[in-house]
Short mmCIF file of C-alpha atoms in Angstrom, two decimals:
data_model
loop_
_atom_site.label_atom_id
_atom_site.label_comp_id
_atom_site.label_asym_id
_atom_site.label_seq_id
_atom_site.Cartn_x
_atom_site.Cartn_y
_atom_site.Cartn_z
CA MET A 1 -3.98 -74.62 187.66
CA GLY A 2 -5.78 -72.35 190.08
CA GLY A 3 -5.09 -68.74 190.63
CA SER A 4 -6.51 -65.33 190.08
CA TRP A 5 -9.21 -65.03 187.52
CA SER A 6 -7.18 -62.51 185.50
CA ALA A 7 -4.24 -64.94 185.25
CA VAL A 8 -6.59 -67.72 184.16
CA ALA A 9 -8.14 -65.41 181.54
CA GLU A 10 -4.75 -64.40 180.20
CA THR A 11 -3.53 -68.00 180.05
CA LEU A 12 -6.74 -69.11 178.36
CA VAL A 13 -6.42 -66.48 175.63
CA VAL A 14 -2.75 -67.22 175.03
CA GLU A 15 -2.91 -71.01 175.15
CA ARG A 16 -6.43 -71.82 173.94
CA GLY A 17 -7.49 -68.69 172.02
CA ALA A 18 -6.88 -70.25 168.60
CA ALA A 19 -8.80 -73.40 169.57
CA LEU A 20 -11.72 -71.29 170.81
CA SER A 21 -11.72 -69.33 167.55
CA ARG A 22 -11.78 -72.57 165.54
CA TYR A 23 -14.66 -73.82 167.68
CA ALA A 24 -16.63 -70.62 167.07
CA TYR A 25 -15.81 -70.77 163.36
CA LEU A 26 -17.20 -74.29 163.12
CA LEU A 27 -20.45 -73.02 164.65
CA THR A 28 -20.77 -69.89 162.49
CA GLY A 29 -18.84 -70.53 159.29
CA ASN A 30 -17.58 -66.95 159.36
CA VAL A 31 -14.19 -65.79 160.67
CA ASP A 32 -15.43 -62.36 161.74
CA ASP A 33 -18.49 -63.73 163.53
CA ALA A 34 -16.30 -66.32 165.24
CA ALA A 35 -13.89 -63.66 166.51
CA ASP A 36 -16.82 -61.59 167.81
CA LEU A 37 -18.31 -64.62 169.55
CA VAL A 38 -15.03 -65.51 171.26
CA GLN A 39 -14.59 -61.92 172.42
CA ASP A 40 -18.14 -61.75 173.75
CA ALA A 41 -17.79 -65.11 175.49
CA LEU A 42 -14.54 -64.04 177.14
CA VAL A 43 -16.17 -60.83 178.37
CA ARG A 44 -19.16 -62.78 179.72
CA THR A 45 -16.95 -65.29 181.45
CA PHE A 46 -14.32 -62.92 182.82
CA GLY A 47 -16.33 -59.69 183.00
CA GLN A 48 -16.57 -60.09 186.74
CA PRO A 49 -14.12 -61.82 189.06
CA ARG A 50 -14.71 -65.53 189.55
CA MET A 51 -12.74 -67.17 192.32
CA GLY A 52 -11.51 -70.72 192.06
CA LEU A 53 -11.68 -70.81 188.26
CA THR A 54 -9.26 -73.28 186.69
CA LEU A 55 -8.11 -73.22 183.08
CA PRO A 56 -10.16 -76.29 181.99
CA ARG A 57 -13.23 -74.97 183.75
CA ALA A 58 -12.77 -71.50 182.27
CA GLU A 59 -12.45 -72.97 178.79
CA ALA A 60 -15.65 -74.96 179.34
CA TYR A 61 -17.44 -71.77 180.42
CA VAL A 62 -16.22 -69.87 177.36
CA ARG A 63 -17.16 -72.70 174.99
CA ARG A 64 -20.62 -72.86 176.54
CA ALA A 65 -20.97 -69.07 176.26
CA ILE A 66 -20.04 -69.30 172.55
CA LEU A 67 -22.57 -72.07 171.96
CA ASN A 68 -25.30 -70.20 173.86
CA ALA A 69 -24.63 -67.06 171.83
CA VAL A 70 -24.92 -69.00 168.56
CA ILE A 71 -28.17 -70.61 169.70
CA ASP A 72 -29.58 -67.27 170.88
CA ARG A 73 -28.60 -65.60 167.61
CA SER A 74 -30.24 -68.41 165.67
CA ARG A 75 -33.46 -68.02 167.65
CA ARG A 76 -33.49 -64.26 167.14
CA ASN A 77 -32.77 -64.66 163.44
CA GLY A 78 -35.45 -67.34 163.12
CA THR A 79 -38.01 -65.12 164.76
CA TRP A 80 -36.90 -62.20 162.61
CA ARG A 81 -37.12 -64.31 159.43
CA ARG A 82 -40.74 -65.10 160.24
CA VAL A 83 -41.75 -61.45 160.69
CA ARG A 84 -39.24 -59.34 158.73
CA HIS A 85 -41.45 -59.22 155.65
CA LEU A 86 -43.91 -57.23 157.76
CA ALA A 87 -41.38 -54.53 158.62
CA LEU A 88 -39.01 -54.27 155.69
CA ALA A 89 -39.58 -52.58 152.40
CA PRO A 90 -37.53 -53.94 149.50
CA GLU A 91 -34.24 -52.10 149.03
CA SER A 92 -34.98 -51.60 145.38
CA VAL A 93 -37.90 -52.35 143.16
CA GLU A 94 -37.01 -53.75 139.80
CA SER A 95 -38.60 -52.04 136.87
CA SER A 96 -41.21 -54.08 135.11
CA ALA A 97 -40.37 -52.33 131.86
CA ALA A 98 -38.24 -55.23 130.58
CA ALA A 99 -40.96 -57.75 131.37
CA SER A 100 -43.55 -55.52 129.72
CA ASP A 101 -41.35 -55.22 126.64
CA GLU A 102 -40.98 -59.00 126.50
CA ARG A 103 -44.75 -59.46 126.79
CA LEU A 104 -45.35 -56.90 124.03
CA ASP A 105 -42.75 -58.59 121.81
CA LEU A 106 -44.29 -61.99 122.46
CA ALA A 107 -47.78 -60.69 121.71
CA ALA A 108 -46.50 -59.26 118.41
CA ARG A 109 -44.87 -62.58 117.57
CA VAL A 110 -48.09 -64.46 118.32
CA ARG A 111 -49.98 -62.09 115.98
CA ARG A 112 -47.48 -62.93 113.21
CA LEU A 113 -48.31 -66.64 113.45
CA ALA A 114 -50.79 -68.30 111.11
CA PRO A 115 -54.32 -67.60 112.42
CA ARG A 116 -55.03 -71.14 113.63
CA GLN A 117 -51.59 -71.44 115.25
CA ALA A 118 -52.15 -68.15 117.07
CA ALA A 119 -55.65 -69.21 118.13
CA CYS A 120 -54.38 -72.52 119.49
CA ILE A 121 -51.50 -70.85 121.36
CA VAL A 122 -53.79 -68.24 122.93
CA LEU A 123 -56.47 -70.74 123.87
CA ARG A 124 -53.92 -73.16 125.36
CA TYR A 125 -51.61 -70.78 127.23
CA TYR A 126 -53.82 -67.78 127.91
CA ASP A 127 -57.23 -69.36 128.40
CA ASP A 128 -55.63 -72.57 129.78
CA LEU A 129 -57.84 -74.87 127.72
CA THR A 130 -57.01 -78.50 127.07
CA VAL A 131 -56.26 -79.77 123.60
CA ASP A 132 -59.73 -81.34 123.38
CA ALA A 133 -61.42 -78.11 124.52
CA ILE A 134 -59.49 -76.13 121.91
CA ALA A 135 -60.54 -78.64 119.26
CA ALA A 136 -64.18 -78.20 120.30
CA VAL A 137 -63.94 -74.38 120.26
CA LEU A 138 -62.27 -74.26 116.84
CA GLY A 139 -64.20 -77.17 115.33
CA ILE A 140 -61.08 -79.11 114.35
CA SER A 141 -59.54 -82.42 115.45
CA SER A 142 -57.34 -82.81 118.51
CA GLY A 143 -54.50 -83.95 116.27
CA ALA A 144 -54.74 -80.71 114.28
CA VAL A 145 -54.66 -78.69 117.52
CA LYS A 146 -51.52 -80.53 118.64
CA ARG A 147 -49.90 -79.86 115.28
CA TYR A 148 -50.81 -76.14 115.37
CA LEU A 149 -49.48 -75.87 118.94
CA SER A 150 -46.26 -77.63 118.01
CA ASP A 151 -45.69 -75.49 114.91
CA GLY A 152 -46.65 -72.30 116.75
CA LEU A 153 -44.34 -73.00 119.69
CA LYS A 154 -41.51 -73.83 117.33
CA ALA A 155 -42.02 -70.55 115.47
CA LEU A 156 -42.19 -68.59 118.71
CA SER A 157 -39.09 -70.23 120.18
CA SER A 158 -37.05 -69.62 117.03
CA ALA A 159 -38.16 -65.99 117.10
CA ILE A 160 -37.07 -65.69 120.75
CA ASP A 161 -33.85 -67.67 120.20
CA PRO A 162 -32.52 -66.97 116.70
CA ALA A 163 -30.55 -70.24 116.77
CA GLY A 164 -33.86 -72.05 117.14
CA ASP A 165 -32.50 -74.45 119.76
CA ARG A 166 -34.38 -73.12 122.79
CA ALA A 167 -36.57 -76.23 122.98
CA ALA A 168 -33.48 -78.44 122.95
CA ARG A 169 -31.92 -76.52 125.88
CA THR A 170 -35.10 -76.53 127.98
CA GLY A 171 -35.96 -80.15 127.31
CA GLY A 172 -38.55 -79.42 124.68
CA SER A 173 -41.91 -77.83 124.91
CA HIS A 174 -44.79 -79.52 126.65
CA VAL A 175 -47.87 -79.69 124.54
CA GLY A 176 -50.54 -81.92 125.87
CA THR A 177 -54.04 -82.28 127.06
#
């Protein structure tokens, strides 16, 4: 079918508009973006008169314009993703008050532990010492350190989770060397 470019454009929209929208949707995954892409591609293809344009050829041009727009958008977004952290400030900054309250509560709970349990917990998780290093610092056996860590973590987890099943939900606590 040959003819004037406006007749080809009108026929393309009427006969193949839904197929073009589905094509754009497959590329974007968003109905609104797909509709915008089809509209932009139609404007690019038929924005100026093109003589000798047939319906199949016009559809190929529009499909290619849709694909090029998706690729260009992806490139722009990719570039923006790499540099946006330099230009954007966070929309909102979460208050650290809740985290501070949790740390203060945890510190109070650690102070309520038996002295050796508290010492083992602090040396292991604050000073990041191994079980053997804790044993050397406290002058006790590695087995005793493991026991104090186990008992201390159990007491802390039951204080955090009144049901006392926090370790079961998280797969247990990891106490090791």
